[in-house]
CSV table of C-alpha atoms in Angstrom, one decimal:
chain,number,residue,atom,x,y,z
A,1197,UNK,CA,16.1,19.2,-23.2
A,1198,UNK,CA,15.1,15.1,-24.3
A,1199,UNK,CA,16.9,14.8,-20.7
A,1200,UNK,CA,14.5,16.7,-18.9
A,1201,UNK,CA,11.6,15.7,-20.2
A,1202,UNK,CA,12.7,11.8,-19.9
A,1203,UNK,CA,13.1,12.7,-16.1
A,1204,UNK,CA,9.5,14.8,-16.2
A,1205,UNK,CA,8.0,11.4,-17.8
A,1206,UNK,CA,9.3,8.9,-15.2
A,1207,UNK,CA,8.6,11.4,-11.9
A,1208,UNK,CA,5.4,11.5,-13.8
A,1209,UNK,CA,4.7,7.7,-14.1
A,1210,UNK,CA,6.0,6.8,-10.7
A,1211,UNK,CA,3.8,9.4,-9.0
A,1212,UNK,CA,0.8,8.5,-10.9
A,1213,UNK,CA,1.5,4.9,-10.3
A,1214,UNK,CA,1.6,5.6,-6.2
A,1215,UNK,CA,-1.4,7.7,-6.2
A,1216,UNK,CA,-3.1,4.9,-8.3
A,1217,UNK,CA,-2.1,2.0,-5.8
A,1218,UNK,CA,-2.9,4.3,-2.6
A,1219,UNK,CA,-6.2,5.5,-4.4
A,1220,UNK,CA,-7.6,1.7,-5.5
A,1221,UNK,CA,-6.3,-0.2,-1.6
A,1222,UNK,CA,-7.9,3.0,0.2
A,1223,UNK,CA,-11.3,2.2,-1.5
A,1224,UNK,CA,-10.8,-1.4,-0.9
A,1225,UNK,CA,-9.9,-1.5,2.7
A,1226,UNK,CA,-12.9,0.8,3.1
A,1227,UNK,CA,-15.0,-1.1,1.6
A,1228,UNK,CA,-14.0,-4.3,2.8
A,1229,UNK,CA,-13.1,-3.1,6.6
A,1230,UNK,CA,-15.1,-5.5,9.2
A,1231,UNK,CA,-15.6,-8.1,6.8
A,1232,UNK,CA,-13.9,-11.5,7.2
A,1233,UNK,CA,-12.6,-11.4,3.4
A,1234,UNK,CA,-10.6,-8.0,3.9
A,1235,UNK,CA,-6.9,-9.5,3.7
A,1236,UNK,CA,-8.1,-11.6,0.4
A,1237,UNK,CA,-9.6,-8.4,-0.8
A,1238,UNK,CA,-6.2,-6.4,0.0
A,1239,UNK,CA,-4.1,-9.2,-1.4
A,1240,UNK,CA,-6.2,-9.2,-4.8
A,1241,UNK,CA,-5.6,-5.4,-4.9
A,1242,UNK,CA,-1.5,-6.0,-3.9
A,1243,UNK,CA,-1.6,-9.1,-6.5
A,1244,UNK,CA,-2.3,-6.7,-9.2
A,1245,UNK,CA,0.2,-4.2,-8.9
A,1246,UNK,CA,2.9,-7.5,-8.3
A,1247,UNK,CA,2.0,-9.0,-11.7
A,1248,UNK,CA,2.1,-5.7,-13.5
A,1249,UNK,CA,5.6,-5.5,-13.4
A,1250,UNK,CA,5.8,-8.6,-15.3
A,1251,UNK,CA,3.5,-7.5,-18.2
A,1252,UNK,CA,5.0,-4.5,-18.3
A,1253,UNK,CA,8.2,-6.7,-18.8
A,1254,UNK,CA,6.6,-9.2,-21.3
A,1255,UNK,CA,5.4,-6.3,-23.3
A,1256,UNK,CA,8.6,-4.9,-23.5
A,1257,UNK,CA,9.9,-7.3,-25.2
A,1258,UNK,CA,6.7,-8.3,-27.5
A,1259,UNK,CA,6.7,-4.5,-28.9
A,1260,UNK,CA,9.9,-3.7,-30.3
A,1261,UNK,CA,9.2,-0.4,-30.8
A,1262,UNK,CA,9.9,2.0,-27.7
A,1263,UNK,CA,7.2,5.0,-28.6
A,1264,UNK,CA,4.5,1.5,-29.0
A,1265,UNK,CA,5.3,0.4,-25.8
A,1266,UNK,CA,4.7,4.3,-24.1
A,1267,UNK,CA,1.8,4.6,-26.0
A,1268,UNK,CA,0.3,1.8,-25.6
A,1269,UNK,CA,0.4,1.6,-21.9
A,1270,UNK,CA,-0.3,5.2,-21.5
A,1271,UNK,CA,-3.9,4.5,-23.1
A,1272,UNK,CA,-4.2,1.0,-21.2
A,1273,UNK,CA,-3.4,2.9,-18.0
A,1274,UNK,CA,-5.6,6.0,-19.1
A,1275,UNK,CA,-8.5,3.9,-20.3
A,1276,UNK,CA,-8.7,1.7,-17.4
A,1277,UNK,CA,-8.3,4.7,-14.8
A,1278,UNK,CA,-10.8,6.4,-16.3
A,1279,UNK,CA,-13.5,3.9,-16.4
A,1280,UNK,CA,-12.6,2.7,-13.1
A,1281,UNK,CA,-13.4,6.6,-11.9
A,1282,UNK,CA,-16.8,7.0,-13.2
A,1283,UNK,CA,-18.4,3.6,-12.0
A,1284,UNK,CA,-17.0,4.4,-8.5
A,1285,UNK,CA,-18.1,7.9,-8.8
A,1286,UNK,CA,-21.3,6.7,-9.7
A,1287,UNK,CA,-21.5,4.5,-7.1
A,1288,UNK,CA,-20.7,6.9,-4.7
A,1289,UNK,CA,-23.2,9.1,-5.5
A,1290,UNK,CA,-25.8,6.3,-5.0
A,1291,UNK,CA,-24.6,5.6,-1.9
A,1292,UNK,CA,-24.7,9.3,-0.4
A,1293,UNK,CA,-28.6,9.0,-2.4
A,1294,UNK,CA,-29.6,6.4,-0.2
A,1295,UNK,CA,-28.1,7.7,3.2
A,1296,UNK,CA,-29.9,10.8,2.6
A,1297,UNK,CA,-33.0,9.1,1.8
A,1298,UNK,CA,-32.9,7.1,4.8
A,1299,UNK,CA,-32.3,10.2,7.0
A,1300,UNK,CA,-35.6,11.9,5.3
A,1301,UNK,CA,-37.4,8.9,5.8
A,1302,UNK,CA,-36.5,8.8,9.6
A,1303,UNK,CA,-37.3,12.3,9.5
A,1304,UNK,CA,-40.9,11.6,8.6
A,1305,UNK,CA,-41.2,9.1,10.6
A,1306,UNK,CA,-40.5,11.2,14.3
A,1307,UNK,CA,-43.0,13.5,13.0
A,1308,UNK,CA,-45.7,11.2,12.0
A,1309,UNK,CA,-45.1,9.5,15.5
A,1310,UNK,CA,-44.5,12.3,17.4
A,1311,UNK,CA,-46.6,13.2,20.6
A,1312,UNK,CA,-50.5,13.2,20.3
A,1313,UNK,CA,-52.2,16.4,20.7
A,1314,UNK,CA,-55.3,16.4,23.9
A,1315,UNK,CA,-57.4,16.1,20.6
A,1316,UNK,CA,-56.2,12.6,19.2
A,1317,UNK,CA,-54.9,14.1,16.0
A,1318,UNK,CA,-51.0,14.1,15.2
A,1319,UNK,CA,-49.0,17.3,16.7
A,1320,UNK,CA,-48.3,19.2,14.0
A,1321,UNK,CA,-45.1,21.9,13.4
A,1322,UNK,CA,-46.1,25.1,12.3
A,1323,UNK,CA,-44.5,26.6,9.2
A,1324,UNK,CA,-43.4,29.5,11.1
A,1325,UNK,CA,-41.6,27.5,13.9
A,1326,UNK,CA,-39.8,25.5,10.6
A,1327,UNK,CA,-38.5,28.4,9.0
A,1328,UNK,CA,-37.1,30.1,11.9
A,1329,UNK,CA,-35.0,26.6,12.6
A,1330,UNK,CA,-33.5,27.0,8.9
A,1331,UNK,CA,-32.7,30.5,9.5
A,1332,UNK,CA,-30.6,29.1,12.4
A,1333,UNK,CA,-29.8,25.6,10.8
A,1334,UNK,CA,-28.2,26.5,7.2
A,1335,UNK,CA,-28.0,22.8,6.8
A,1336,UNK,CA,-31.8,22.1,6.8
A,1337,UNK,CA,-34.3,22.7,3.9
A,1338,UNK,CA,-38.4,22.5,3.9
A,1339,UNK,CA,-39.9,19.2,2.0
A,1340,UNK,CA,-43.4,18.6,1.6
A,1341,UNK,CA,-43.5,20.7,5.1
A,1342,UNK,CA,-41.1,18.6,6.6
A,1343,UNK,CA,-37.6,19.5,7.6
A,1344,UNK,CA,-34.6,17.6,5.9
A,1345,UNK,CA,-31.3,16.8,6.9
A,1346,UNK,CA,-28.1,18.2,4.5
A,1347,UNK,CA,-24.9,16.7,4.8
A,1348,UNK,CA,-22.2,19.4,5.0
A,1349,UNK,CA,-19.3,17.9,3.1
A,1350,UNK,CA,-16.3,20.0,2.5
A,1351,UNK,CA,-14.3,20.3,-0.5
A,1352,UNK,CA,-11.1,20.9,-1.9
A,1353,UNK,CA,-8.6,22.8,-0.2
A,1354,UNK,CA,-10.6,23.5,3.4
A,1355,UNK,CA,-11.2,20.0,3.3
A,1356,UNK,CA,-7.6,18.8,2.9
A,1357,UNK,CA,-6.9,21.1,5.9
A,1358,UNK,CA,-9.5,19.7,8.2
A,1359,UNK,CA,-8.6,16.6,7.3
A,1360,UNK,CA,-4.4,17.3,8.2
A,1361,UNK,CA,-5.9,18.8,11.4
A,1362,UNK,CA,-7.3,15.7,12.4
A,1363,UNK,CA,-5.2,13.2,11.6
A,1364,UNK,CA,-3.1,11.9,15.2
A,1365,UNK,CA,-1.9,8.9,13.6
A,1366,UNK,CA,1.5,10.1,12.9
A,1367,UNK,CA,1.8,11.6,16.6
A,1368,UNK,CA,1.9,8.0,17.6
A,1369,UNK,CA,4.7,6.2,18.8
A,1370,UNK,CA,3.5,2.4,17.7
A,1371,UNK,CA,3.1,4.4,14.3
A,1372,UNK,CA,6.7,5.2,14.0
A,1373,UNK,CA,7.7,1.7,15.5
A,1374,UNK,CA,5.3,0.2,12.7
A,1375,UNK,CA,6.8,2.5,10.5
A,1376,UNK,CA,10.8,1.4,11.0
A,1377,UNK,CA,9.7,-2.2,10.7
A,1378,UNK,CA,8.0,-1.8,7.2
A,1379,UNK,CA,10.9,0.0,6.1
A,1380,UNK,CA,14.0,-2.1,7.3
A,1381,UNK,CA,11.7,-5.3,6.1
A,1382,UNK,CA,10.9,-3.3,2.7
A,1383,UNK,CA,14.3,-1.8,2.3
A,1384,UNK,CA,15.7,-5.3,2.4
A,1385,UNK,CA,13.0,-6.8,-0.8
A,1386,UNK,CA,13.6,-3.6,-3.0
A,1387,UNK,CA,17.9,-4.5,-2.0
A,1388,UNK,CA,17.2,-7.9,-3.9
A,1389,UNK,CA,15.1,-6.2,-6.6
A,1390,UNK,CA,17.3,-3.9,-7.8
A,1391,UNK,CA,20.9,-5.9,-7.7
A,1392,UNK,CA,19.9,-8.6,-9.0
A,1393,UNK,CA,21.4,-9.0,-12.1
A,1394,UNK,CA,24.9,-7.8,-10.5
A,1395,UNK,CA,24.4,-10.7,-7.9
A,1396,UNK,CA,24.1,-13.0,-11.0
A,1397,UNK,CA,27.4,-11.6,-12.9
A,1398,UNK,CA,29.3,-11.3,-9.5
A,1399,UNK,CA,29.3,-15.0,-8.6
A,1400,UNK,CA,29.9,-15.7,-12.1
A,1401,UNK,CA,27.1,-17.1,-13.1
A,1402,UNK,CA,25.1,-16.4,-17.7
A,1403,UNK,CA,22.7,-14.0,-18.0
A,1404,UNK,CA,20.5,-16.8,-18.5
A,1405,UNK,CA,20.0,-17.3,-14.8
A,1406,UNK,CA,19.0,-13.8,-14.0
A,1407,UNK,CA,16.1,-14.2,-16.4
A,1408,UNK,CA,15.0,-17.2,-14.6
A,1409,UNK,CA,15.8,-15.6,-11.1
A,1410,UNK,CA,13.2,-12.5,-12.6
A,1411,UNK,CA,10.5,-15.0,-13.1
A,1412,UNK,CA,10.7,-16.6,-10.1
A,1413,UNK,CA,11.0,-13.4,-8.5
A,1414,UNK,CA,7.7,-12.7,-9.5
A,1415,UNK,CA,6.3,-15.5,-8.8
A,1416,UNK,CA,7.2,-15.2,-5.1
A,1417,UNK,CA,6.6,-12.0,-4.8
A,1418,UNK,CA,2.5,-12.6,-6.1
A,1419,UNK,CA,2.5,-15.8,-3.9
A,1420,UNK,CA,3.4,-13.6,-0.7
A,1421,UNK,CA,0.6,-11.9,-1.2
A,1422,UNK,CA,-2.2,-14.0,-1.9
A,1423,UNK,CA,-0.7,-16.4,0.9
A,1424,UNK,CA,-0.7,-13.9,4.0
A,1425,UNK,CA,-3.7,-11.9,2.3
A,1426,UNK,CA,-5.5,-16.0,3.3
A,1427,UNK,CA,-3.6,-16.0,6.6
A,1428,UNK,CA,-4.8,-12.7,7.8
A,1429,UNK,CA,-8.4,-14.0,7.1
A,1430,UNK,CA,-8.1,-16.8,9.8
A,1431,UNK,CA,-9.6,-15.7,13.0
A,1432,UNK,CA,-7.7,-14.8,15.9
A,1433,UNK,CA,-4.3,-14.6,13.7
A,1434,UNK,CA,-2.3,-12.1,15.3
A,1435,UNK,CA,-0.9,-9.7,11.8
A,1436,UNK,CA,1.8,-8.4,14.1
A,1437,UNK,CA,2.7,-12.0,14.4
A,1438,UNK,CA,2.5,-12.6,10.8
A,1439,UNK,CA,4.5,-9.8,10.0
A,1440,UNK,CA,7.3,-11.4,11.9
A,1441,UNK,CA,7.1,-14.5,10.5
A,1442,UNK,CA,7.4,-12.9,7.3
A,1443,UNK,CA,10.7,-10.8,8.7
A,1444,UNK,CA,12.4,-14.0,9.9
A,1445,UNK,CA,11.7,-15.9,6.4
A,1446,UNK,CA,13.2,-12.7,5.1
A,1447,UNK,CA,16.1,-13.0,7.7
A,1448,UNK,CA,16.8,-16.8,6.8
A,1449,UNK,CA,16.8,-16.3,2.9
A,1450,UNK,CA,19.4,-12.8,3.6
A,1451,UNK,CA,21.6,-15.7,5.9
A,1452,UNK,CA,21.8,-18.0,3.5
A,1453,UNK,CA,23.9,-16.2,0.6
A,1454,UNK,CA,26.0,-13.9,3.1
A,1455,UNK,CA,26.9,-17.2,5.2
A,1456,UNK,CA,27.4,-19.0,1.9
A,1457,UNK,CA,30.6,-21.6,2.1
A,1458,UNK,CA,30.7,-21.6,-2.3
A,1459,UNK,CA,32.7,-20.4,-4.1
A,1460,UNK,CA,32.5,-18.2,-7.6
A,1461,UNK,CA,31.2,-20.3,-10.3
A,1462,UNK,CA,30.0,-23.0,-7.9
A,1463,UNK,CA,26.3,-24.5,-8.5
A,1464,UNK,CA,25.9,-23.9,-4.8
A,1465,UNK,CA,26.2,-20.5,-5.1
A,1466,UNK,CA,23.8,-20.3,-7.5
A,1467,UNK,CA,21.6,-22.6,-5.4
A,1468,UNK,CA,22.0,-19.9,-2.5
A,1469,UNK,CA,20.8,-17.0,-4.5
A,1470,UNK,CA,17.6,-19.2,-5.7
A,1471,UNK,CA,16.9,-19.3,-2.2
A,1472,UNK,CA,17.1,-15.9,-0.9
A,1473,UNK,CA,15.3,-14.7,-3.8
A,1474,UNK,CA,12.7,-17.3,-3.2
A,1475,UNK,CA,11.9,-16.6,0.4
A,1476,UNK,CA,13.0,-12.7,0.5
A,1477,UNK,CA,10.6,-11.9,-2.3
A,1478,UNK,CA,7.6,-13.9,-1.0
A,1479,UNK,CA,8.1,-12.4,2.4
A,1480,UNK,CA,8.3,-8.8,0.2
A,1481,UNK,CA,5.1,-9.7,-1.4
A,1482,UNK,CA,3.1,-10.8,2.2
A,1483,UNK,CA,4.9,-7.3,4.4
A,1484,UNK,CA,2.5,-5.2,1.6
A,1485,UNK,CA,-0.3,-7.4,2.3
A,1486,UNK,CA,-0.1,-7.4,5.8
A,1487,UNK,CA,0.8,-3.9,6.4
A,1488,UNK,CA,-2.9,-2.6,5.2
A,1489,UNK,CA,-5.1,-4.7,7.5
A,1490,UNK,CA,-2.8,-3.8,10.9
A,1491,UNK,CA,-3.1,-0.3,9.7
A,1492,UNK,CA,-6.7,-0.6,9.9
A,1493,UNK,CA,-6.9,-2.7,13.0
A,1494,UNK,CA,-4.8,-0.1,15.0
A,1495,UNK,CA,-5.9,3.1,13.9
A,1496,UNK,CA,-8.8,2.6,11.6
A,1497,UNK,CA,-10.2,3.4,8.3
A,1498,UNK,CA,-11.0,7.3,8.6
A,1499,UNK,CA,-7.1,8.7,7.5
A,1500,UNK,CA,-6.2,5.5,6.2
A,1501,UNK,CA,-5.3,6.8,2.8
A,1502,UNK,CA,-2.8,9.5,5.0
A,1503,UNK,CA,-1.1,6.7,7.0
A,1504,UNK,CA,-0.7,4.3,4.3
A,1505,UNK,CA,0.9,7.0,2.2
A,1506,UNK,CA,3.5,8.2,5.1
A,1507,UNK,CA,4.3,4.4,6.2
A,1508,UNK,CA,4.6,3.5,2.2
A,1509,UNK,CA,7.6,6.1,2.7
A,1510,UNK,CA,9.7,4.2,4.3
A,1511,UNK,CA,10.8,1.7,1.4
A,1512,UNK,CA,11.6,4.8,0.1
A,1513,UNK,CA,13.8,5.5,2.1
A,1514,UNK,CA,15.2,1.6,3.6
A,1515,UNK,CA,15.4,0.9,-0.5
A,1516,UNK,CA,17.5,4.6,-0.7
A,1517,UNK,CA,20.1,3.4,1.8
A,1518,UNK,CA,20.6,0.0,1.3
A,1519,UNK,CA,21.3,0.3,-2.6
A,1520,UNK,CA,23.4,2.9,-2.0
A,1521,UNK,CA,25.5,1.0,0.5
A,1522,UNK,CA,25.6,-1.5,-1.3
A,1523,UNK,CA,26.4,0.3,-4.7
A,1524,UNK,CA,29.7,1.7,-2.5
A,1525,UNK,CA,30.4,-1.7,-1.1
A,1526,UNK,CA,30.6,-3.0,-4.6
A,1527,UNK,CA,32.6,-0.3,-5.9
A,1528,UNK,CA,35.2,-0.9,-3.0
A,1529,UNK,CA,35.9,-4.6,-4.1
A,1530,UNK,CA,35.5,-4.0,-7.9
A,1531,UNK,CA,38.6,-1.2,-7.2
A,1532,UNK,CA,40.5,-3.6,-4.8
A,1533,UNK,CA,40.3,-6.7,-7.8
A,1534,UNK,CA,41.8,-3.7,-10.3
A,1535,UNK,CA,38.9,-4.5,-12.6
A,1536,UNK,CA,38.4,-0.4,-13.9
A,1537,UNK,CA,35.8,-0.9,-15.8
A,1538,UNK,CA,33.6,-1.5,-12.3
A,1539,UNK,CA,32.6,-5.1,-12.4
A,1540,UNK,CA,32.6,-6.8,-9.3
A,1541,UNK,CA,33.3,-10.7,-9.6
A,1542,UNK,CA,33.4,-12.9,-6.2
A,1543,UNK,CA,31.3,-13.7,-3.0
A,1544,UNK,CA,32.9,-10.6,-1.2
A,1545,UNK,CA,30.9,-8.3,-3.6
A,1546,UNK,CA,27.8,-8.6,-1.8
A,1547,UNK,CA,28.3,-10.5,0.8
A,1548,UNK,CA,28.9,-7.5,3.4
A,1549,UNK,CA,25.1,-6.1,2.0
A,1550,UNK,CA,23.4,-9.1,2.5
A,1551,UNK,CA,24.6,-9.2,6.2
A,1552,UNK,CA,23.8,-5.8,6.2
A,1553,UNK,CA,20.2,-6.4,4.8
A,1554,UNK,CA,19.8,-9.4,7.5
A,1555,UNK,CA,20.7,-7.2,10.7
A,1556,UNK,CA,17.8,-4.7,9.1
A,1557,UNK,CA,15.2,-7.8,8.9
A,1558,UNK,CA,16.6,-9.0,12.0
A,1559,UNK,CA,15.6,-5.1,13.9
A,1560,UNK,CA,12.3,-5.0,12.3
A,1561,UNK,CA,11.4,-8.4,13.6
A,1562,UNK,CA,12.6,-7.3,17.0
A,1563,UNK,CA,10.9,-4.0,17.4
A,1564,UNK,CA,7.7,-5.3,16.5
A,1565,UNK,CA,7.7,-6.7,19.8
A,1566,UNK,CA,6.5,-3.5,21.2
A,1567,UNK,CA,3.1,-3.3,19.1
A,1568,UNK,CA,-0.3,-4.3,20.2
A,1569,UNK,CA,-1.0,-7.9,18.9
A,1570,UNK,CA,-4.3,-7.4,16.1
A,1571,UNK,CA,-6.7,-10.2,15.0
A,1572,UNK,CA,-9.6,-9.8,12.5
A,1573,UNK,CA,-12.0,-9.6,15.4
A,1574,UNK,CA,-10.3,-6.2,16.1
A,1575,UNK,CA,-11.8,-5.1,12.5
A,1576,UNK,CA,-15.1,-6.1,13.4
A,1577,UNK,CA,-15.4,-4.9,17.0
């Protein structure tokens, strides 16, 4: 029973934690879409969910008591959730004020200037000619005996529907070739992410160096961000450009410990994992970055929130497949040493993953050669 409900908790935290990141870039990238600051924007957004993981990690450790640290982040999160929904809502609702405001306003303003009558006096519409146009217009209602316009927006379930019926994104093929790209760049990040500490123990190096590889991990991984969140700013910078520049520093960090010539327990070694994590993370960091502003150069802000959440599948996915060919890599040469307990020690324990992981940021660097090139002037045109 604790079993089940452990699992409940973390499905639970990991969905709300997606539909939290989707729901705060969405309204971002709408907001900012057109303006010159959108990739700074995104990457303030993207730097925030980076550095979480480390204060999530800090805070661990500061409260020693495992119910503290649930609790205490479950109200953080809660609090901060909730505030942030009713100032948006708010605004919202001001916004949708004014547009219908403005529409009134034009409204009085055609009829106030409409065409003169032969006796100089302001054509006027007769109350009986209004109401029959609000029998036939539901959406209309009578002000000060002017007609005004109501903005049919549809809710809940009917308007989930409409809105699955008009999303094309996904019937695109650039979308699926954008979508292989994120993933085997992605895959390769969340590879680095999750064996690190087993990368550390195979080439026999203390525990201390893990901690230290964490840090800078998340260093790198916040500096990505912020870094192609600037570069996607400049004018005429091609993102799908970018995005293969950040594939092909992934590619040469991946290279670096599967072509490594040390041996376990060498400094080099160590040196070589430094690197990777160095460059692969900060090219993690900028793909998450990057990935927002070409999805709204190619196909726009309207469905957004739906194409973000299908391409933000694919790590899912990449990061599914390469652990787990990895994990059974590991397992082979941990069984070949005779070690039983399932430790791993030498280069051979990942060195066939990180080739693995360098063909994949190799492909998606390579199949991006297909997509439209997008600038920031696309955003604004």
């Amino acid at each position: 029973m604790i079993m089940l409900l452990c699992q409940i908790g973390f499905f639970s935290v990991g969905f709300g934690s997606g539909l939290g990141y989707i729901s705060g870039l969405g309204s971002v990238t709408k907001e900012f879409l057109g303006r010159p600051t959108l990739g700074r924007a995104v990457a303030g957004v993207a730097t925030g969910y980076g550095l979480s993981s480390t204060l999530v990690g800090i805070s661990f450790h500061r409260i020693s008591d495992l119910h503290g640290f649930f609790l205490f982040w479950g109200v953080l999160v809660a609090v901060v959730n909730l505030g942030g929904a009713v100032v948006f809502a708010e605004e919202k609702e001001e916004g949708e004020e004014e547009i219908e405001n403005d529409d009134f306003m034009g409204n009085e303003g055609g009829r106030n200037n409409g065409p003169s009558s032969t006796s100089g006096v302001d054509a006027e519409i007769p109350v009986e000619q209004i109401m029959q146009q609000q029998q036939h217009t539901p959406n209309m209602e009578i002000q000060s005996g002017a007609p005004r316009r109501q903005y049919y927006r549809p809710r809940g379930f009917f308007f989930f529907c409409t809105g699955l019926q008009s999303w094309t994104t996904w019937q695109r093929f650039d979308f699926w070739i954008l979508f292989g790209s994120f993933a085997c760049v992605t895959g390769c990040g969340l590879f680095i992410i999750n064996n690190l500490s087993t990368m550390v123990q195979s080439i026999g190096q203390p525990d201390s160096l893990a901690g230290s590889l964490l840090f800078l991990l998340s260093i790198c991984n916040v500096a990505g961000r912020i870094l192609m969140g600037s570069l996607a700013d400049l004018p005429r910078v091609h993102k799908i450009s970018l995005f293969q520049g950040v594939a092909s520093v992934m590619l040469f960090g991946l290279l670096v410990s599967a072509a490594s010539p040390f041996q376990e327990g060498e400094y080099g070694q160590s040196v070589c994992l430094t690197v990777t994590v160095a460059c692969v993370m900060t090219a993690y960091g900028g793909s998450w970055v990057l990935i927002v502003g070409i999805l709204a150069d190619l196909y726009g802000r309207d469905d957004f929130g739906k194409d973000y959440g299908l391409i933000a599948m694919g790590p899912a996915v990449s990061g599914l497949i390469f652990n787990s060919v990895s994990a059974l890599v590991y397992e082979k040469h941990a069984a070949a040493n005779g070690n039983d307990g399932g430790v791993c020690f030498g280069n051979d324990c990942y060195r066939g993953s990180f080739w693995m992981a360098a063909t994949a940021a190799l492909v998606g660097s390579l199949i991006l050669c297909q997509m439209p090139r997008t600038t920031r002037s696309s955003s604004i045109g």
